[in-house]
């Protein structure tokens, strides 16, 4: 898979390469999956990030999701917002 368009966004240039590579791998794993299929992958990713000492700030997470939502339909954006809320809850439980 080629890097998604959001991966080239200059707003993420201050996020560490290790975090970006982690996100790229995660994007590859959830590509084409619906929310129900993606959630177990996200749960696993949160655990994996912890094992790798990769901790995303809330600002980093928000920025990445905002970039990924650009150009999406309102329905797609709403689904992404719901996924973000669930992922943030998972991250809070993991800390």
PDB file of C-alpha atoms in Angstrom:
ATOM      1  CA  UNK A   1       0.000   0.000   0.000  1.00  0.00           C
ATOM      2  CA  UNK A   2       1.236   3.472  -0.827  1.00  0.00           C
ATOM      3  CA  UNK A   3       1.214   6.070   1.920  1.00  0.00           C
ATOM      4  CA  UNK A   4      -2.220   7.677   2.187  1.00  0.00           C
ATOM      5  CA  UNK A   5      -2.582  11.323   1.215  1.00  0.00           C
ATOM      6  CA  UNK A   6      -2.934  12.454   4.848  1.00  0.00           C
ATOM      7  CA  UNK A   7       0.494  10.948   5.560  1.00  0.00           C
ATOM      8  CA  UNK A   8       2.074  13.700   3.438  1.00  0.00           C
ATOM      9  CA  UNK A   9       0.264  16.561   5.180  1.00  0.00           C
ATOM     10  CA  UNK A  10       2.762  19.166   6.450  1.00  0.00           C
ATOM     11  CA  UNK A  11       0.766  19.588   9.682  1.00  0.00           C
ATOM     12  CA  UNK A  12       2.041  16.222  10.928  1.00  0.00           C
ATOM     13  CA  UNK A  13       5.723  16.988  10.382  1.00  0.00           C
ATOM     14  CA  UNK A  14       6.300  17.385  14.135  1.00  0.00           C
ATOM     15  CA  UNK A  15       4.989  13.908  14.935  1.00  0.00           C
ATOM     16  CA  UNK A  16       7.808  11.416  15.382  1.00  0.00           C
ATOM     17  CA  UNK A  17       8.617   9.045  12.507  1.00  0.00           C
ATOM     18  CA  UNK A  18       8.014   6.045  14.802  1.00  0.00           C
ATOM     19  CA  UNK A  19       4.480   7.242  15.512  1.00  0.00           C
ATOM     20  CA  UNK A  20       3.813   7.959  11.836  1.00  0.00           C
ATOM     21  CA  UNK A  21       5.053   4.517  10.804  1.00  0.00           C
ATOM     22  CA  UNK A  22       2.846   2.970  13.468  1.00  0.00           C
ATOM     23  CA  UNK A  23      -0.140   4.913  12.088  1.00  0.00           C
ATOM     24  CA  UNK A  24       0.671   3.907   8.522  1.00  0.00           C
ATOM     25  CA  UNK A  25       0.702   0.237   9.515  1.00  0.00           C
ATOM     26  CA  UNK A  26      -2.575   0.690  11.369  1.00  0.00           C
ATOM     27  CA  UNK A  27      -4.135   2.431   8.357  1.00  0.00           C
ATOM     28  CA  UNK A  28      -3.114  -0.515   6.176  1.00  0.00           C
ATOM     29  CA  UNK A  29      -4.709  -2.967   8.610  1.00  0.00           C
ATOM     30  CA  UNK A  30      -8.066  -1.190   8.835  1.00  0.00           C
ATOM     31  CA  UNK A  31      -8.339  -0.123   5.207  1.00  0.00           C
ATOM     32  CA  UNK A  32     -11.667  -1.222   3.732  1.00  0.00           C
ATOM     33  CA  UNK A  33     -13.048  -2.448   7.048  1.00  0.00           C
ATOM     34  CA  UNK A  34     -16.216  -1.198   8.673  1.00  0.00           C
ATOM     35  CA  UNK A  35     -16.220   0.124  12.231  1.00  0.00           C
ATOM     36  CA  UNK A  36     -17.195  -3.223  13.749  1.00  0.00           C
ATOM     37  CA  UNK A  37     -14.295  -4.932  11.955  1.00  0.00           C
ATOM     38  CA  UNK A  38     -11.861  -2.124  12.733  1.00  0.00           C
ATOM     39  CA  UNK A  39     -12.471  -1.858  16.484  1.00  0.00           C
ATOM     40  CA  UNK A  40     -10.619  -5.082  17.452  1.00  0.00           C
ATOM     41  CA  UNK A  41      -7.700  -3.903  15.337  1.00  0.00           C
ATOM     42  CA  UNK A  42      -7.744  -0.559  17.136  1.00  0.00           C
ATOM     43  CA  UNK A  43      -7.830  -2.319  20.529  1.00  0.00           C
ATOM     44  CA  UNK A  44      -4.787  -4.329  19.498  1.00  0.00           C
ATOM     45  CA  UNK A  45      -3.072  -1.214  18.206  1.00  0.00           C
ATOM     46  CA  UNK A  46      -3.526   0.577  21.524  1.00  0.00           C
ATOM     47  CA  UNK A  47      -1.914  -2.355  23.325  1.00  0.00           C
ATOM     48  CA  UNK A  48       0.869  -2.539  20.758  1.00  0.00           C
ATOM     49  CA  UNK A  49       1.561   1.195  21.029  1.00  0.00           C
ATOM     50  CA  UNK A  50       1.892   0.806  24.781  1.00  0.00           C
ATOM     51  CA  UNK A  51       4.383  -2.036  24.398  1.00  0.00           C
ATOM     52  CA  UNK A  52       6.396   0.138  22.003  1.00  0.00           C
ATOM     53  CA  UNK A  53       6.244   3.146  24.361  1.00  0.00           C
ATOM     54  CA  UNK A  54       4.394   5.139  21.710  1.00  0.00           C
ATOM     55  CA  UNK A  55       2.139   7.591  23.431  1.00  0.00           C
ATOM     56  CA  UNK A  56       0.082   9.930  21.286  1.00  0.00           C
ATOM     57  CA  UNK A  57      -0.977  13.230  22.759  1.00  0.00           C
ATOM     58  CA  UNK A  58      -4.611  14.177  22.465  1.00  0.00           C
ATOM     59  CA  UNK A  59      -3.548  16.988  20.117  1.00  0.00           C
ATOM     60  CA  UNK A  60      -1.699  14.543  17.834  1.00  0.00           C
ATOM     61  CA  UNK A  61      -4.681  12.208  17.770  1.00  0.00           C
ATOM     62  CA  UNK A  62      -7.113  15.051  17.012  1.00  0.00           C
ATOM     63  CA  UNK A  63      -4.896  16.444  14.246  1.00  0.00           C
ATOM     64  CA  UNK A  64      -4.476  13.083  12.556  1.00  0.00           C
ATOM     65  CA  UNK A  65      -8.218  12.407  12.599  1.00  0.00           C
ATOM     66  CA  UNK A  66      -9.027  15.904  11.318  1.00  0.00           C
ATOM     67  CA  UNK A  67      -6.624  15.420   8.413  1.00  0.00           C
ATOM     68  CA  UNK A  68      -8.040  11.958   7.665  1.00  0.00           C
ATOM     69  CA  UNK A  69     -11.611  13.350   7.646  1.00  0.00           C
ATOM     70  CA  UNK A  70     -10.882  15.984   5.013  1.00  0.00           C
ATOM     71  CA  UNK A  71     -12.781  15.325   1.808  1.00  0.00           C
ATOM     72  CA  UNK A  72     -15.055  12.706   3.389  1.00  0.00           C
ATOM     73  CA  UNK A  73     -18.857  12.806   3.357  1.00  0.00           C
ATOM     74  CA  UNK A  74     -20.722  13.936   6.470  1.00  0.00           C
ATOM     75  CA  UNK A  75     -21.742  10.326   7.125  1.00  0.00           C
ATOM     76  CA  UNK A  76     -18.126   9.152   6.893  1.00  0.00           C
ATOM     77  CA  UNK A  77     -17.003  11.993   9.166  1.00  0.00           C
ATOM     78  CA  UNK A  78     -19.637  11.047  11.762  1.00  0.00           C
ATOM     79  CA  UNK A  79     -18.430   7.433  11.730  1.00  0.00           C
ATOM     80  CA  UNK A  80     -14.842   8.583  12.112  1.00  0.00           C
ATOM     81  CA  UNK A  81     -15.822  10.841  15.033  1.00  0.00           C
ATOM     82  CA  UNK A  82     -17.500   7.883  16.740  1.00  0.00           C
ATOM     83  CA  UNK A  83     -14.410   5.749  16.185  1.00  0.00           C
ATOM     84  CA  UNK A  84     -12.231   8.533  17.599  1.00  0.00           C
ATOM     85  CA  UNK A  85     -14.362   8.743  20.750  1.00  0.00           C
ATOM     86  CA  UNK A  86     -14.118   4.980  21.244  1.00  0.00           C
ATOM     87  CA  UNK A  87     -10.366   4.990  20.611  1.00  0.00           C
ATOM     88  CA  UNK A  88      -9.854   7.796  23.112  1.00  0.00           C
ATOM     89  CA  UNK A  89     -11.811   5.849  25.737  1.00  0.00           C
ATOM     90  CA  UNK A  90      -9.612   2.809  25.050  1.00  0.00           C
ATOM     91  CA  UNK A  91      -6.472   4.900  25.410  1.00  0.00           C
ATOM     92  CA  UNK A  92      -7.668   6.364  28.718  1.00  0.00           C
ATOM     93  CA  UNK A  93      -8.348   2.879  30.082  1.00  0.00           C
ATOM     94  CA  UNK A  94      -4.889   1.742  28.980  1.00  0.00           C
ATOM     95  CA  UNK A  95      -3.107   4.497  30.906  1.00  0.00           C
TER      96      UNK A  95
END
